[in-house]
Amino acid sequence: MDPEQVKIPAVVRDRVALLRKEIIRHAYLYYVNDSPEIPDYEYDALFSELKSLEDAYPDLIVPNSPTQTVGGAISSSFEPVVHGMPMMSLDNVFSEEELREWMHRISRLDDEVTGSLLVVEPKIDGVAISLLYRDGVLVQAATRGDGITGEDVTANVRTISVIPWYITDRCLEGKVPAYLEVRGEIYMSISSFEQLNKVQIEKGLKTYANPRNFAAGSLRQKDARITATRPLLFWAYQIGSASDEVTHNIRSQTEALQYMSDCGFPVNPEIRTVRNIQEAVDRCVDLQKCRHDLPYEIDGAVIKIDDFDLQQRLGSTSHAPRWAIAYKFPPEEKVTKLIAIEVSIGRTGRATPYAVLDPVTVGGSTVSMATLHNEDQVRLKDVRPSDMVIVRKAGDVIPEIVGHIPESRPVDSQPWKFPDRCPSCGGPLIRLAGESDTYCITIDCPAQKIQRIVHYASRVAMDIEGLGEKRVDWLVSAGLVNDLGDLYSLDRDRLVAMSGLGDLSVSNLFHALDESRQRPLYRLLVGLGIRHLGPAGARAIAREFGHLDAIMNADFNELSVVEGVGSVIAQSIQQFFAAEANRRVIDNLRKAGINFGDVVIGGVQGGRDGGGMQSGGRDGGGMLAAGMEDMSDQGLLPIALTGGEAGAGAVQTLVGKSIVVTGTIEGLTREEAEEAIRERGGKAVGSVSKKTWVVVVGRDPGVTKLHKAEELGIPQIDAAGFKDLLETGQLPD
Ligand code: IVH
């Protein structure tokens, strides 16, 4: 090539340098600060000018040019990223003894373990991320995925203000590394999370399950502008792959943490380097004590051998390093006063007793009530008003009352008696012989009405944004809505005048209602709240009959032969449609133009949010127990509800993944577990093969499947892991 041809005029070089600087500044203002200085078209013009100059002078292209690194805000899918070094998980210990045993075990592998330094770090309850810097510029951010392959979430991660776009030159005497992978945890502070849920409740919207799920959902937004609105934070805790100047100079975890901090990464101030296992144990105990004083959630401590050479000699098992261990904190228990036992009424009339507690912070959140399930449970736990009770909460599980403190029981204490009148309508509460549940049998009971409408609007059913418990309660109390059909004949002006809601909120609500008219038939079936009929059965019935009228006219045999339905559901469907009041509701829905015929079976109505959602009010007030009743009515126990519900509209966390479920997963039928996988874009398959991504192992699993999984080295997870998997699409550690 003629050397003259590649000569680049100085004016071009200068212009390119200026364009890059400007583009990066504007991208930062746009994605991170959310305060663009120039309109999009001007930004696009700068970008395309740079692009055309680089096209004309390809020698000018450098890896950290915005044309190579700054993608668009919207990514239509997350590209797979194969990690240079697998992102391993950690083995867990649950007590001081087990921690010492770990130390003992690895001391036998290498003489230098005894006497070596250890690093104790908080185990952040967030989402693991790998950040790749070339020539000091962030070029790629990837989730952990299955540890080998993650997902490219670069555009989203660029919106997190504490994650540097550039490595500062304070590290290693001003030398920016050619290549550096920093690993750490993206998380959300507890206060931001609480603030977020407060706003959700005020708006009558659904609350998010916990900060971790919310962070995970935020990271998987298709539109980075949404991620940019989420207050995400980051702690760096590991150097992954790096170029020689780093690996030669940084020889311990303590040095690595200092180096990452010098490079501009946030490094957790609670991390300590200690001299022996006793000091490590002491630090774990201290962290456990102060865990709830920290502004973010931690679920344990991670203890690491400090020296990198020693780490390397100890090596790893197939899934976790031997040189590190996670010390998991036990579920937290607190004592508080049980102020009263009250009863809430669910949509089927089920009366669920729950404890009203003196608010207490436990397991990272304030607990002011806990379900007591039913009359027998109250008796079994022997809890009474004015008792001091022990409340337990682990992670995001529903708080539970473990028992009472006998010594502090007042002398005049009396056992609690289940009320015989409904707290909402005053009608009789009936418990049939041989059953553990008590029911309000008044058809017109306002509490049931409210819960039926809330369920109809919920994400598992018709997915109507803006119809949370608070708003429905108001609509019913104001006399504007009496049954489901009334939702569609609300008068806009009257609603604005009476509710005090702004025009925008009302418009949004009407828009959401309008959209719900086109939901597929199975969602309508779920929304009607037919006892025992969950999303899986509803799909099967909808697929078989294709129209609501055909289902209403079907006889018992026709219904019960549908796969996955059976006689209990068939009978329940018939009873439902036989009731005059229900037929009236159906007529009203028909008049409102709701889709009764199945046009979109299997169509996934895109979820509105990636954060783990839960029904409104579960944490947010006196409706907790009612929400719980709804779960069991659906056959959906907390596993499905603390995170993305097992209904369509769920976030597509499992696209293309083959998953085998074996054994019983508590709270879900096999069908429902498989349905939950399908709803999230995954494939629920019947037998284990090389293509299987993970095997979900419930109670009494199939031995052949387990053997096969072991033989092929397919990861296995339990029910809790399954829950995480549904919510985040990530394999648990
Ligand atoms: S080190 C090979 N340090 O815990 C070891 N992990 O259960 C890599 N985590 O996937 C992990 N805080 O997402 C490490 N200070 C910390 C951590 C931490 C939280 C997470 C991380 C990892 C999981 C393992």
Short mmCIF file of N, CA, C and O in Angstrom, two decimals, residues 204-207 347 449-469 472 484 487-488 509 512-513 515-516 519-520 522-530 533-535 605-608 613-618 626-627 629-631 633-634 636 640-641 643-650 679:
data_model
loop_
_atom_site.label_atom_id
_atom_site.label_comp_id
_atom_site.label_asym_id
_atom_site.label_seq_id
_atom_site.Cartn_x
_atom_site.Cartn_y
_atom_site.Cartn_z
N GLY A 204 -50.24 2.47 44.58
CA GLY A 204 -51.14 1.32 44.48
C GLY A 204 -50.56 0.24 43.58
O GLY A 204 -51.29 -0.59 43.03
N LEU A 205 -49.23 0.26 43.39
CA LEU A 205 -48.60 -0.73 42.50
C LEU A 205 -47.97 -1.85 43.32
O LEU A 205 -47.88 -1.78 44.54
N LYS A 206 -47.52 -2.87 42.60
CA LYS A 206 -46.94 -4.03 43.27
C LYS A 206 -45.58 -3.70 43.87
O LYS A 206 -44.84 -2.89 43.30
N THR A 207 -45.28 -4.35 44.98
CA THR A 207 -43.98 -4.10 45.60
C THR A 207 -42.97 -5.13 45.10
O THR A 207 -43.35 -6.18 44.61
N ARG A 347 -59.99 -14.16 48.76
CA ARG A 347 -61.02 -14.06 47.71
C ARG A 347 -62.00 -15.23 47.71
O ARG A 347 -63.09 -15.11 47.19
N LYS A 449 -64.75 -9.57 47.79
CA LYS A 449 -64.90 -8.86 46.52
C LYS A 449 -63.58 -8.17 46.16
O LYS A 449 -63.08 -8.27 45.04
N ILE A 450 -63.02 -7.48 47.14
CA ILE A 450 -61.76 -6.75 46.89
C ILE A 450 -60.67 -7.74 46.47
O ILE A 450 -59.96 -7.54 45.48
N GLN A 451 -60.55 -8.83 47.22
CA GLN A 451 -59.49 -9.79 46.90
C GLN A 451 -59.71 -10.44 45.54
O GLN A 451 -58.76 -10.74 44.83
N ARG A 452 -60.98 -10.65 45.16
CA ARG A 452 -61.24 -11.26 43.85
C ARG A 452 -60.79 -10.31 42.73
O ARG A 452 -60.18 -10.72 41.75
N ILE A 453 -61.07 -9.02 42.94
CA ILE A 453 -60.68 -8.05 41.91
C ILE A 453 -59.15 -7.91 41.86
O ILE A 453 -58.54 -7.87 40.80
N VAL A 454 -58.53 -7.87 43.04
CA VAL A 454 -57.06 -7.77 43.09
C VAL A 454 -56.45 -8.97 42.37
O VAL A 454 -55.52 -8.84 41.59
N HIS A 455 -57.02 -10.13 42.62
CA HIS A 455 -56.49 -11.33 41.96
C HIS A 455 -56.68 -11.25 40.44
O HIS A 455 -55.78 -11.56 39.67
N TYR A 456 -57.86 -10.81 40.03
CA TYR A 456 -58.16 -10.70 38.59
C TYR A 456 -57.12 -9.80 37.91
O TYR A 456 -56.65 -10.08 36.82
N ALA A 457 -56.76 -8.70 38.61
CA ALA A 457 -55.84 -7.72 38.02
C ALA A 457 -54.38 -8.12 38.17
O ALA A 457 -53.50 -7.48 37.61
N SER A 458 -54.12 -9.18 38.94
CA SER A 458 -52.73 -9.48 39.29
C SER A 458 -51.94 -9.96 38.08
O SER A 458 -52.49 -10.27 37.03
N ARG A 459 -50.67 -10.03 38.31
CA ARG A 459 -49.76 -10.35 37.20
C ARG A 459 -49.95 -11.76 36.67
O ARG A 459 -49.72 -12.03 35.52
N VAL A 460 -50.35 -12.69 37.55
CA VAL A 460 -50.58 -14.05 37.08
C VAL A 460 -51.83 -14.14 36.21
O VAL A 460 -51.99 -15.08 35.46
N ALA A 461 -52.72 -13.16 36.38
CA ALA A 461 -53.99 -13.24 35.67
C ALA A 461 -54.05 -12.18 34.56
O ALA A 461 -53.34 -12.30 33.58
N MET A 462 -54.86 -11.14 34.73
CA MET A 462 -55.08 -10.19 33.62
C MET A 462 -54.02 -9.08 33.57
O MET A 462 -54.03 -8.25 32.67
N ASP A 463 -53.16 -9.04 34.55
CA ASP A 463 -51.99 -8.15 34.51
C ASP A 463 -52.38 -6.70 34.24
O ASP A 463 -51.97 -6.11 33.23
N ILE A 464 -53.18 -6.15 35.14
CA ILE A 464 -53.62 -4.76 34.96
C ILE A 464 -52.82 -3.85 35.90
O ILE A 464 -53.05 -3.84 37.10
N GLU A 465 -51.90 -3.13 35.32
CA GLU A 465 -51.04 -2.25 36.11
C GLU A 465 -51.88 -1.16 36.76
O GLU A 465 -52.80 -0.61 36.15
N GLY A 466 -51.58 -0.88 38.02
CA GLY A 466 -52.28 0.22 38.68
C GLY A 466 -53.51 -0.21 39.45
O GLY A 466 -54.23 0.61 40.00
N LEU A 467 -53.77 -1.53 39.48
CA LEU A 467 -54.92 -2.00 40.26
C LEU A 467 -54.45 -2.84 41.43
O LEU A 467 -54.71 -4.03 41.52
N GLY A 468 -53.71 -2.21 42.31
CA GLY A 468 -53.24 -2.89 43.52
C GLY A 468 -54.35 -2.89 44.57
O GLY A 468 -55.43 -2.33 44.36
N GLU A 469 -54.02 -3.51 45.70
CA GLU A 469 -55.02 -3.69 46.75
C GLU A 469 -55.63 -2.38 47.25
O GLU A 469 -56.84 -2.26 47.44
N VAL A 472 -58.01 -0.87 44.67
CA VAL A 472 -59.24 -1.66 44.54
C VAL A 472 -60.12 -1.44 45.77
O VAL A 472 -61.34 -1.25 45.66
N LEU A 484 -66.19 -7.63 38.72
CA LEU A 484 -65.12 -7.48 37.73
C LEU A 484 -65.56 -6.66 36.52
O LEU A 484 -64.81 -5.81 36.03
N LEU A 487 -65.26 -2.82 36.32
CA LEU A 487 -63.96 -2.19 36.07
C LEU A 487 -63.94 -1.52 34.71
O LEU A 487 -63.32 -0.49 34.51
N TYR A 488 -64.65 -2.15 33.77
CA TYR A 488 -64.59 -1.68 32.40
C TYR A 488 -65.62 -0.60 32.07
O TYR A 488 -65.65 -0.09 30.97
N LEU A 509 -54.42 3.95 33.99
CA LEU A 509 -55.31 2.88 34.45
C LEU A 509 -56.25 2.46 33.32
O LEU A 509 -56.44 1.26 33.06
N ALA A 512 -54.41 0.49 30.79
CA ALA A 512 -54.11 -0.88 31.26
C ALA A 512 -55.37 -1.74 31.19
O ALA A 512 -55.34 -2.91 30.78
N LEU A 513 -56.52 -1.15 31.56
CA LEU A 513 -57.78 -1.90 31.49
C LEU A 513 -58.09 -2.27 30.05
O LEU A 513 -58.49 -3.40 29.74
N GLU A 515 -56.05 -2.63 27.57
CA GLU A 515 -55.13 -3.68 27.09
C GLU A 515 -55.56 -5.05 27.58
O GLU A 515 -55.41 -6.05 26.90
N SER A 516 -56.10 -5.08 28.80
CA SER A 516 -56.45 -6.38 29.38
C SER A 516 -57.59 -7.07 28.63
O SER A 516 -57.79 -8.27 28.74
N ARG A 519 -56.30 -10.03 26.56
CA ARG A 519 -55.48 -11.09 27.16
C ARG A 519 -55.97 -12.45 26.69
O ARG A 519 -57.16 -12.65 26.45
N PRO A 520 -55.06 -13.42 26.59
CA PRO A 520 -55.50 -14.75 26.17
C PRO A 520 -56.46 -15.39 27.17
O PRO A 520 -56.48 -15.03 28.35
N TYR A 522 -56.61 -18.15 28.75
CA TYR A 522 -56.19 -18.82 29.98
C TYR A 522 -55.98 -17.82 31.11
O TYR A 522 -56.22 -18.10 32.28
N ARG A 523 -55.59 -16.59 30.76
CA ARG A 523 -55.40 -15.57 31.79
C ARG A 523 -56.75 -15.17 32.40
O ARG A 523 -56.86 -14.93 33.59
N LEU A 524 -57.76 -15.10 31.53
CA LEU A 524 -59.09 -14.78 32.03
C LEU A 524 -59.54 -15.89 33.00
O LEU A 524 -60.07 -15.62 34.08
N LEU A 525 -59.28 -17.14 32.59
CA LEU A 525 -59.67 -18.27 33.45
C LEU A 525 -58.98 -18.17 34.81
O LEU A 525 -59.59 -18.37 35.85
N VAL A 526 -57.71 -17.84 34.80
CA VAL A 526 -56.99 -17.69 36.07
C VAL A 526 -57.61 -16.54 36.86
O VAL A 526 -57.86 -16.64 38.05
N GLY A 527 -57.90 -15.45 36.15
CA GLY A 527 -58.42 -14.25 36.80
C GLY A 527 -59.78 -14.45 37.46
O GLY A 527 -60.10 -13.78 38.43
N LEU A 528 -60.56 -15.39 36.92
CA LEU A 528 -61.88 -15.62 37.52
C LEU A 528 -61.76 -16.23 38.91
O LEU A 528 -62.68 -16.19 39.70
N GLY A 529 -60.59 -16.80 39.19
CA GLY A 529 -60.37 -17.30 40.55
C GLY A 529 -61.10 -18.59 40.84
O GLY A 529 -61.63 -18.77 41.94
N ILE A 530 -61.17 -19.48 39.86
CA ILE A 530 -61.84 -20.76 40.06
C ILE A 530 -60.95 -21.61 40.97
O ILE A 530 -59.76 -21.76 40.69
N LEU A 533 -57.84 -24.09 40.15
CA LEU A 533 -57.38 -23.94 38.76
C LEU A 533 -56.24 -22.92 38.69
O LEU A 533 -56.44 -21.72 38.79
N GLY A 534 -55.02 -23.43 38.53
CA GLY A 534 -53.85 -22.57 38.41
C GLY A 534 -53.55 -22.30 36.94
O GLY A 534 -54.27 -22.77 36.05
N PRO A 535 -52.47 -21.57 36.66
CA PRO A 535 -52.14 -21.22 35.27
C PRO A 535 -51.95 -22.45 34.37
O PRO A 535 -52.35 -22.42 33.20
N GLN A 605 -47.16 -12.31 27.26
CA GLN A 605 -47.35 -10.88 27.37
C GLN A 605 -46.14 -10.35 28.11
O GLN A 605 -45.95 -10.63 29.26
N GLY A 606 -45.33 -9.59 27.41
CA GLY A 606 -44.06 -9.15 27.99
C GLY A 606 -44.24 -8.60 29.39
O GLY A 606 -45.12 -7.80 29.64
N GLY A 607 -43.41 -9.04 30.31
CA GLY A 607 -43.50 -8.55 31.68
C GLY A 607 -43.17 -7.07 31.71
O GLY A 607 -42.46 -6.58 30.86
N ARG A 608 -43.74 -6.40 32.67
CA ARG A 608 -43.50 -4.97 32.69
C ARG A 608 -42.19 -4.62 33.33
O ARG A 608 -41.70 -3.54 33.22
N MET A 613 -41.19 -9.37 41.41
CA MET A 613 -42.37 -8.67 41.90
C MET A 613 -43.14 -9.54 42.87
O MET A 613 -43.10 -10.74 42.81
N GLN A 614 -43.89 -8.94 43.70
CA GLN A 614 -44.85 -9.68 44.47
C GLN A 614 -46.13 -8.87 44.57
O GLN A 614 -46.12 -7.67 44.33
N SER A 615 -47.20 -9.56 44.93
CA SER A 615 -48.47 -8.84 44.95
C SER A 615 -48.42 -7.70 45.95
O SER A 615 -47.81 -7.83 46.99
N GLY A 616 -49.08 -6.62 45.60
CA GLY A 616 -49.07 -5.45 46.46
C GLY A 616 -49.61 -5.79 47.83
O GLY A 616 -50.48 -6.63 47.99
N GLY A 617 -49.10 -5.12 48.81
CA GLY A 617 -49.66 -5.26 50.13
C GLY A 617 -49.11 -6.42 50.93
O GLY A 617 -49.33 -6.51 52.11
N ARG A 618 -48.34 -7.30 50.31
CA ARG A 618 -47.90 -8.45 51.08
C ARG A 618 -47.04 -7.99 52.25
O ARG A 618 -47.14 -8.50 53.34
N ALA A 626 -54.03 -12.06 53.79
CA ALA A 626 -54.96 -12.27 52.69
C ALA A 626 -54.20 -12.67 51.44
O ALA A 626 -54.59 -13.57 50.72
N GLY A 627 -53.10 -11.99 51.22
CA GLY A 627 -52.27 -12.33 50.07
C GLY A 627 -51.84 -13.77 50.14
O GLY A 627 -51.79 -14.48 49.14
N GLU A 629 -53.39 -16.21 51.52
CA GLU A 629 -54.47 -17.13 51.23
C GLU A 629 -54.59 -17.33 49.73
O GLU A 629 -54.77 -18.43 49.24
N ASP A 630 -54.41 -16.23 49.02
CA ASP A 630 -54.50 -16.34 47.58
C ASP A 630 -53.51 -17.32 47.02
O ASP A 630 -53.77 -18.03 46.08
N MET A 631 -52.32 -17.33 47.63
CA MET A 631 -51.29 -18.23 47.11
C MET A 631 -51.75 -19.66 47.20
O MET A 631 -51.66 -20.43 46.27
N ASP A 633 -54.69 -20.85 47.54
CA ASP A 633 -55.84 -21.14 46.69
C ASP A 633 -55.39 -21.51 45.29
O ASP A 633 -55.99 -22.30 44.61
N GLN A 634 -54.32 -20.89 44.87
CA GLN A 634 -53.82 -21.14 43.53
C GLN A 634 -52.93 -22.37 43.48
O GLN A 634 -52.46 -22.74 42.43
N LEU A 636 -50.17 -22.06 44.58
CA LEU A 636 -48.87 -21.41 44.39
C LEU A 636 -48.36 -20.98 45.74
O LEU A 636 -48.80 -19.99 46.28
N ALA A 640 -43.47 -19.51 44.40
CA ALA A 640 -43.83 -18.86 43.15
C ALA A 640 -44.12 -17.39 43.35
O ALA A 640 -44.08 -16.63 42.42
N LEU A 641 -44.40 -17.03 44.57
CA LEU A 641 -44.88 -15.67 44.73
C LEU A 641 -43.90 -14.69 45.31
O LEU A 641 -44.07 -13.50 45.19
N GLY A 643 -41.12 -14.23 44.21
CA GLY A 643 -40.39 -13.67 43.09
C GLY A 643 -41.35 -13.51 41.93
O GLY A 643 -42.52 -13.31 42.12
N GLY A 644 -40.83 -13.59 40.72
CA GLY A 644 -41.69 -13.47 39.56
C GLY A 644 -42.73 -14.56 39.64
O GLY A 644 -42.41 -15.71 39.83
N GLU A 645 -43.98 -14.20 39.55
CA GLU A 645 -45.02 -15.20 39.69
C GLU A 645 -44.96 -16.20 38.56
O GLU A 645 -44.51 -15.92 37.46
N ALA A 646 -45.50 -17.38 38.88
CA ALA A 646 -45.45 -18.45 37.89
C ALA A 646 -46.52 -18.29 36.83
O ALA A 646 -47.12 -19.23 36.41
N GLY A 647 -46.79 -17.11 36.45
CA GLY A 647 -47.78 -16.90 35.41
C GLY A 647 -47.12 -16.36 34.16
O GLY A 647 -45.95 -16.02 34.17
N ALA A 648 -47.88 -16.30 33.08
CA ALA A 648 -47.31 -15.70 31.89
C ALA A 648 -47.11 -14.23 32.20
O ALA A 648 -47.65 -13.70 33.14
N GLY A 649 -46.30 -13.57 31.39
CA GLY A 649 -45.97 -12.21 31.72
C GLY A 649 -44.72 -12.19 32.56
O GLY A 649 -44.18 -11.16 32.88
N ALA A 650 -44.26 -13.39 32.94
CA ALA A 650 -43.05 -13.45 33.74
C ALA A 650 -41.86 -13.01 32.89
O ALA A 650 -41.89 -13.10 31.68
N GLU A 679 -43.10 -20.50 31.14
CA GLU A 679 -43.52 -19.09 31.16
C GLU A 679 -42.33 -18.16 31.02
O GLU A 679 -42.46 -17.02 30.60
#
